[in-house]
PDB file of C-alpha atoms in Angstrom:
ATOM      1  CA  MET A   1     -32.977 142.638  -1.416  1.00 51.00           C
ATOM      2  CA  LYS A   2     -35.097 145.667  -2.148  1.00 63.00           C
ATOM      3  CA  SER A   3     -31.425 148.752  -0.808  1.00 73.00           C
ATOM      4  CA  LYS A   4     -28.926 145.770  -3.142  1.00 74.00           C
ATOM      5  CA  ARG A   5     -31.217 146.550  -5.849  1.00 86.00           C
ATOM      6  CA  ILE A   6     -30.873 150.313  -5.300  1.00 86.00           C
ATOM      7  CA  GLU A   7     -26.860 149.825  -4.777  1.00 85.00           C
ATOM      8  CA  ASP A   8     -26.831 147.947  -8.178  1.00 84.00           C
ATOM      9  CA  VAL A   9     -28.822 150.902 -10.001  1.00 85.00           C
ATOM     10  CA  TYR A  10     -26.433 153.223  -8.630  1.00 81.00           C
ATOM     11  CA  GLU A  11     -23.508 151.401  -8.874  1.00 83.00           C
ATOM     12  CA  ALA A  12     -24.924 151.043 -13.334  1.00 81.00           C
ATOM     13  CA  THR A  13     -25.816 154.791 -13.645  1.00 77.00           C
ATOM     14  CA  ILE A  14     -22.306 155.366 -12.025  1.00 78.00           C
ATOM     15  CA  ALA A  15     -20.652 153.305 -14.906  1.00 77.00           C
ATOM     16  CA  ALA A  16     -22.450 154.820 -16.684  1.00 75.00           C
ATOM     17  CA  LEU A  17     -21.689 158.381 -16.693  1.00 73.00           C
ATOM     18  CA  SER A  18     -17.950 157.430 -18.041  1.00 70.00           C
ATOM     19  CA  SER A  19     -19.906 155.397 -20.539  1.00 70.00           C
ATOM     20  CA  PRO A  20     -18.825 156.443 -24.760  1.00 67.00           C
ATOM     21  CA  GLY A  21     -23.288 156.707 -24.747  1.00 65.00           C
ATOM     22  CA  ASP A  22     -22.576 159.490 -22.595  1.00 62.00           C
ATOM     23  CA  ASP A  23     -20.219 161.713 -24.578  1.00 68.00           C
ATOM     24  CA  ALA A  24     -23.360 163.801 -25.217  1.00 66.00           C
ATOM     25  CA  LEU A  25     -24.444 164.157 -22.226  1.00 63.00           C
ATOM     26  CA  SER A  26     -21.324 165.296 -20.570  1.00 63.00           C
ATOM     27  CA  LYS A  27     -21.430 167.664 -23.199  1.00 63.00           C
ATOM     28  CA  ALA A  28     -24.207 169.369 -22.361  1.00 64.00           C
ATOM     29  CA  ASP A  29     -22.938 169.619 -18.684  1.00 64.00           C
ATOM     30  CA  SER A  30     -19.621 170.474 -19.635  1.00 61.00           C
ATOM     31  CA  GLU A  31     -21.519 173.674 -21.855  1.00 67.00           C
ATOM     32  CA  GLY A  32     -23.688 174.538 -18.653  1.00 70.00           C
ATOM     33  CA  TYR A  33     -27.682 174.951 -19.072  1.00 78.00           C
ATOM     34  CA  PRO A  34     -30.542 176.906 -16.874  1.00 84.00           C
ATOM     35  CA  ASP A  35     -33.010 173.860 -15.016  1.00 88.00           C
ATOM     36  CA  ARG A  36     -35.901 173.638 -17.097  1.00 91.00           C
ATOM     37  CA  GLU A  37     -38.108 174.083 -14.216  1.00 94.00           C
ATOM     38  CA  GLU A  38     -36.932 177.391 -12.964  1.00 94.00           C
ATOM     39  CA  VAL A  39     -37.034 178.621 -16.746  1.00 95.00           C
ATOM     40  CA  GLU A  40     -41.037 177.703 -16.672  1.00 95.00           C
ATOM     41  CA  SER A  41     -41.696 179.407 -13.319  1.00 94.00           C
ATOM     42  CA  TRP A  42     -39.765 182.113 -14.242  1.00 94.00           C
ATOM     43  CA  THR A  43     -41.206 183.178 -17.596  1.00 94.00           C
ATOM     44  CA  GLU A  44     -45.353 182.111 -15.834  1.00 93.00           C
ATOM     45  CA  ARG A  45     -44.188 184.985 -12.852  1.00 92.00           C
ATOM     46  CA  VAL A  46     -42.987 187.305 -16.278  1.00 93.00           C
ATOM     47  CA  LYS A  47     -46.059 186.665 -17.663  1.00 91.00           C
ATOM     48  CA  SER A  48     -48.077 187.974 -14.506  1.00 88.00           C
ATOM     49  CA  VAL A  49     -46.209 191.192 -14.807  1.00 88.00           C
ATOM     50  CA  VAL A  50     -46.392 192.044 -17.972  1.00 87.00           C
ATOM     51  CA  LEU A  51     -50.212 190.885 -18.380  1.00 81.00           C
ATOM     52  CA  HIS A  52     -52.222 190.121 -15.512  1.00 78.00           C
ATOM     53  CA  GLN A  53     -50.527 192.448 -12.282  1.00 73.00           C
ATOM     54  CA  ARG A  54     -52.215 195.843 -11.543  1.00 78.00           C
ATOM     55  CA  ASP A  55     -51.210 195.690  -8.080  1.00 79.00           C
ATOM     56  CA  ARG A  56     -48.359 198.065  -7.636  1.00 82.00           C
ATOM     57  CA  GLY A  57     -46.964 197.586  -4.030  1.00 84.00           C
ATOM     58  CA  ARG A  58     -46.697 193.790  -5.590  1.00 85.00           C
ATOM     59  CA  LEU A  59     -45.095 194.899  -8.698  1.00 84.00           C
ATOM     60  CA  ARG A  60     -42.789 197.396  -6.940  1.00 87.00           C
ATOM     61  CA  ALA A  61     -41.322 193.724  -5.302  1.00 89.00           C
ATOM     62  CA  GLU A  62     -42.011 191.271  -7.908  1.00 91.00           C
ATOM     63  CA  VAL A  63     -39.534 192.991 -10.586  1.00 92.00           C
ATOM     64  CA  PRO A  64     -36.673 192.998  -8.721  1.00 94.00           C
ATOM     65  CA  ALA A  65     -37.166 189.330  -7.739  1.00 95.00           C
ATOM     66  CA  LEU A  66     -37.401 188.013 -11.453  1.00 95.00           C
ATOM     67  CA  ALA A  67     -34.224 190.512 -12.156  1.00 96.00           C
ATOM     68  CA  GLU A  68     -32.730 188.050  -9.549  1.00 96.00           C
ATOM     69  CA  ARG A  69     -33.755 185.069 -10.688  1.00 95.00           C
ATOM     70  CA  LEU A  70     -33.322 185.834 -14.085  1.00 96.00           C
ATOM     71  CA  LEU A  71     -29.734 186.862 -13.446  1.00 95.00           C
ATOM     72  CA  ARG A  72     -29.427 183.276 -11.960  1.00 93.00           C
ATOM     73  CA  LEU A  73     -30.184 181.769 -14.256  1.00 94.00           C
ATOM     74  CA  LEU A  74     -28.296 183.435 -16.823  1.00 93.00           C
ATOM     75  CA  MET A  75     -25.112 182.643 -14.278  1.00 88.00           C
ATOM     76  CA  ARG A  76     -26.420 178.685 -15.129  1.00 85.00           C
ATOM     77  CA  VAL A  77     -25.943 179.181 -18.502  1.00 83.00           C
ATOM     78  CA  GLY A  78     -23.375 178.817 -20.836  1.00 73.00           C
ATOM     79  CA  VAL A  79     -22.648 181.829 -22.051  1.00 75.00           C
ATOM     80  CA  PRO A  80     -20.438 183.781 -24.357  1.00 77.00           C
ATOM     81  CA  GLU A  81     -16.987 185.576 -24.653  1.00 83.00           C
ATOM     82  CA  GLY A  82     -18.225 188.826 -23.167  1.00 87.00           C
ATOM     83  CA  PHE A  83     -21.579 188.473 -22.516  1.00 91.00           C
ATOM     84  CA  ASP A  84     -22.915 190.743 -19.302  1.00 94.00           C
ATOM     85  CA  PRO A  85     -24.918 188.814 -17.352  1.00 95.00           C
ATOM     86  CA  GLU A  86     -26.424 192.413 -15.431  1.00 96.00           C
ATOM     87  CA  ALA A  87     -26.478 194.723 -18.079  1.00 96.00           C
ATOM     88  CA  VAL A  88     -28.407 191.715 -20.061  1.00 96.00           C
ATOM     89  CA  VAL A  89     -31.088 192.043 -17.148  1.00 97.00           C
ATOM     90  CA  ALA A  90     -30.708 195.270 -16.063  1.00 97.00           C
ATOM     91  CA  THR A  91     -31.484 195.965 -20.065  1.00 97.00           C
ATOM     92  CA  PHE A  92     -35.067 192.979 -19.728  1.00 97.00           C
ATOM     93  CA  VAL A  93     -36.499 194.143 -17.005  1.00 96.00           C
ATOM     94  CA  ALA A  94     -36.468 197.970 -18.585  1.00 96.00           C
ATOM     95  CA  LYS A  95     -38.418 196.646 -21.460  1.00 96.00           C
ATOM     96  CA  LEU A  96     -41.205 195.211 -19.143  1.00 94.00           C
ATOM     97  CA  PRO A  97     -43.545 198.463 -19.807  1.00 93.00           C
ATOM     98  CA  GLU A  98     -42.424 198.543 -23.597  1.00 95.00           C
ATOM     99  CA  LEU A  99     -43.783 194.346 -23.396  1.00 95.00           C
ATOM    100  CA  ARG A 100     -46.692 195.119 -21.745  1.00 93.00           C
ATOM    101  CA  ARG A 101     -48.008 198.039 -23.999  1.00 95.00           C
ATOM    102  CA  ARG A 102     -47.553 195.647 -27.283  1.00 96.00           C
ATOM    103  CA  LEU A 103     -49.106 192.743 -25.468  1.00 95.00           C
ATOM    104  CA  GLY A 104     -51.601 195.584 -25.319  1.00 95.00           C
ATOM    105  CA  GLU A 105     -51.834 196.354 -28.950  1.00 97.00           C
ATOM    106  CA  ASP A 106     -51.630 192.873 -28.991  1.00 97.00           C
ATOM    107  CA  VAL A 107     -55.091 192.404 -26.441  1.00 96.00           C
ATOM    108  CA  GLU A 108     -56.680 194.580 -28.964  1.00 96.00           C
ATOM    109  CA  ALA A 109     -56.299 193.680 -32.494  1.00 96.00           C
ATOM    110  CA  ALA A 110     -57.308 190.248 -30.946  1.00 96.00           C
ATOM    111  CA  PHE A 111     -61.046 191.633 -29.993  1.00 96.00           C
ATOM    112  CA  GLU A 112     -60.822 194.082 -32.868  1.00 95.00           C
ATOM    113  CA  GLY A 113     -60.473 190.647 -35.557  1.00 93.00           C
ATOM    114  CA  ASP A 114     -62.660 187.894 -34.016  1.00 94.00           C
ATOM    115  CA  PRO A 115     -66.431 188.268 -34.050  1.00 94.00           C
ATOM    116  CA  ALA A 116     -66.773 185.950 -31.797  1.00 93.00           C
ATOM    117  CA  ALA A 117     -64.750 187.688 -28.545  1.00 94.00           C
ATOM    118  CA  THR A 118     -66.800 189.351 -26.466  1.00 95.00           C
ATOM    119  CA  SER A 119     -64.442 190.904 -24.165  1.00 95.00           C
ATOM    120  CA  VAL A 120     -61.326 191.813 -23.884  1.00 94.00           C
ATOM    121  CA  ALA A 121     -61.309 190.256 -20.363  1.00 93.00           C
ATOM    122  CA  GLU A 122     -61.869 186.833 -22.221  1.00 95.00           C
ATOM    123  CA  ILE A 123     -58.978 187.249 -24.657  1.00 95.00           C
ATOM    124  CA  VAL A 124     -56.759 188.267 -21.796  1.00 93.00           C
ATOM    125  CA  VAL A 125     -57.867 184.803 -19.978  1.00 92.00           C
ATOM    126  CA  SER A 126     -58.960 182.442 -21.761  1.00 93.00           C
ATOM    127  CA  TYR A 127     -57.384 182.745 -25.962  1.00 95.00           C
ATOM    128  CA  PRO A 128     -54.302 180.447 -25.827  1.00 95.00           C
ATOM    129  CA  SER A 129     -52.805 182.451 -28.384  1.00 95.00           C
ATOM    130  CA  ILE A 130     -52.557 185.408 -25.911  1.00 95.00           C
ATOM    131  CA  GLU A 131     -50.202 183.368 -23.616  1.00 95.00           C
ATOM    132  CA  ALA A 132     -48.271 181.573 -26.973  1.00 96.00           C
ATOM    133  CA  ILE A 133     -48.046 186.275 -27.853  1.00 97.00           C
ATOM    134  CA  ALA A 134     -46.799 187.001 -24.147  1.00 96.00           C
ATOM    135  CA  THR A 135     -43.768 184.486 -23.677  1.00 97.00           C
ATOM    136  CA  TYR A 136     -42.954 185.472 -27.840  1.00 97.00           C
ATOM    137  CA  ARG A 137     -42.416 188.547 -27.186  1.00 97.00           C
ATOM    138  CA  ARG A 138     -40.430 188.203 -23.817  1.00 97.00           C
ATOM    139  CA  ALA A 139     -37.780 185.564 -25.225  1.00 98.00           C
ATOM    140  CA  HIS A 140     -37.752 187.805 -28.435  1.00 98.00           C
ATOM    141  CA  GLU A 141     -36.511 189.961 -26.281  1.00 97.00           C
ATOM    142  CA  LEU A 142     -33.874 187.866 -24.628  1.00 97.00           C
ATOM    143  CA  VAL A 143     -32.755 185.991 -28.224  1.00 97.00           C
ATOM    144  CA  LYS A 144     -32.706 189.869 -28.944  1.00 97.00           C
ATOM    145  CA  LEU A 145     -30.218 190.931 -25.483  1.00 96.00           C
ATOM    146  CA  GLY A 146     -27.709 187.416 -26.844  1.00 94.00           C
ATOM    147  CA  VAL A 147     -29.098 184.603 -24.187  1.00 94.00           C
ATOM    148  CA  PRO A 148     -27.984 181.244 -24.859  1.00 91.00           C
ATOM    149  CA  GLN A 149     -31.890 178.536 -24.088  1.00 92.00           C
ATOM    150  CA  ILE A 150     -33.817 179.877 -22.145  1.00 96.00           C
ATOM    151  CA  PRO A 151     -35.423 181.630 -24.840  1.00 97.00           C
ATOM    152  CA  ARG A 152     -36.048 178.467 -26.435  1.00 97.00           C
ATOM    153  CA  ILE A 153     -36.931 177.037 -22.922  1.00 97.00           C
ATOM    154  CA  MET A 154     -39.505 179.670 -22.869  1.00 97.00           C
ATOM    155  CA  ALA A 155     -40.856 179.093 -26.005  1.00 98.00           C
ATOM    156  CA  GLU A 156     -40.978 175.093 -26.183  1.00 97.00           C
ATOM    157  CA  HIS A 157     -42.974 175.690 -22.492  1.00 97.00           C
ATOM    158  CA  ALA A 158     -45.745 177.737 -24.059  1.00 97.00           C
ATOM    159  CA  HIS A 159     -45.900 175.660 -26.783  1.00 97.00           C
ATOM    160  CA  ALA A 160     -45.784 172.696 -24.676  1.00 97.00           C
ATOM    161  CA  ARG A 161     -49.129 175.032 -22.466  1.00 96.00           C
ATOM    162  CA  THR A 162     -51.151 176.350 -26.170  1.00 96.00           C
ATOM    163  CA  GLY A 163     -50.172 174.203 -28.559  1.00 96.00           C
ATOM    164  CA  ILE A 164     -48.866 177.070 -30.842  1.00 97.00           C
ATOM    165  CA  ASP A 165     -45.320 177.100 -31.561  1.00 96.00           C
ATOM    166  CA  ILE A 166     -43.704 180.249 -32.109  1.00 97.00           C
ATOM    167  CA  HIS A 167     -39.628 180.760 -32.500  1.00 97.00           C
ATOM    168  CA  PRO A 168     -38.638 183.134 -30.416  1.00 97.00           C
ATOM    169  CA  GLY A 169     -35.616 184.428 -33.121  1.00 97.00           C
ATOM    170  CA  ALA A 170     -39.095 184.861 -35.083  1.00 97.00           C
ATOM    171  CA  GLN A 171     -39.655 189.054 -36.586  1.00 96.00           C
ATOM    172  CA  ILE A 172     -43.602 189.307 -35.486  1.00 96.00           C
ATOM    173  CA  GLY A 173     -44.621 193.469 -35.854  1.00 95.00           C
ATOM    174  CA  ARG A 174     -47.081 195.622 -33.600  1.00 96.00           C
ATOM    175  CA  ARG A 175     -51.391 194.080 -33.244  1.00 97.00           C
ATOM    176  CA  PHE A 176     -50.587 191.057 -33.686  1.00 96.00           C
ATOM    177  CA  PHE A 177     -53.459 188.287 -33.157  1.00 94.00           C
ATOM    178  CA  ILE A 178     -53.633 184.168 -33.891  1.00 92.00           C
ATOM    179  CA  ASP A 179     -57.596 183.193 -34.198  1.00 85.00           C
ATOM    180  CA  PRO A 180     -57.299 180.044 -31.417  1.00 63.00           C
TER     181      PRO A 180
END
């Protein structure tokens, strides 16, 4: 009896694929989009590299792995004519040292601007604003490179984790701090 119900659900789901209400979902499928969980996982790994990672051996392995994963994500996104995923990946990866420096400035601004902060390490590991800013900075670089969808997924991931919503297209200068 149970397998009959499952078969009925399967058949109903298949029928729904061609129903008028499925137009938006079919259009989304034809446009292409990355797997949200893959983007979120990649986002966390890049955050680790630019915010926490100090082990040179792990960095040597992690940076190429991140580049490869970003390329796979870009290949799943409907990209505009002339968009070169490999060039985007190379440019983004080259920005990682600069992103780390910018985040260091953001952490310094937080330490200097928050009288309740007891250490820089406390800010890095426990302030949700640093996580949100770190995600924004990475997502913003992708926006500047013309990457569709992925920066928005990254921003929504940070928003869900921190409660802080920074649009990836926003223009934010150096030494940025949001008081938690």
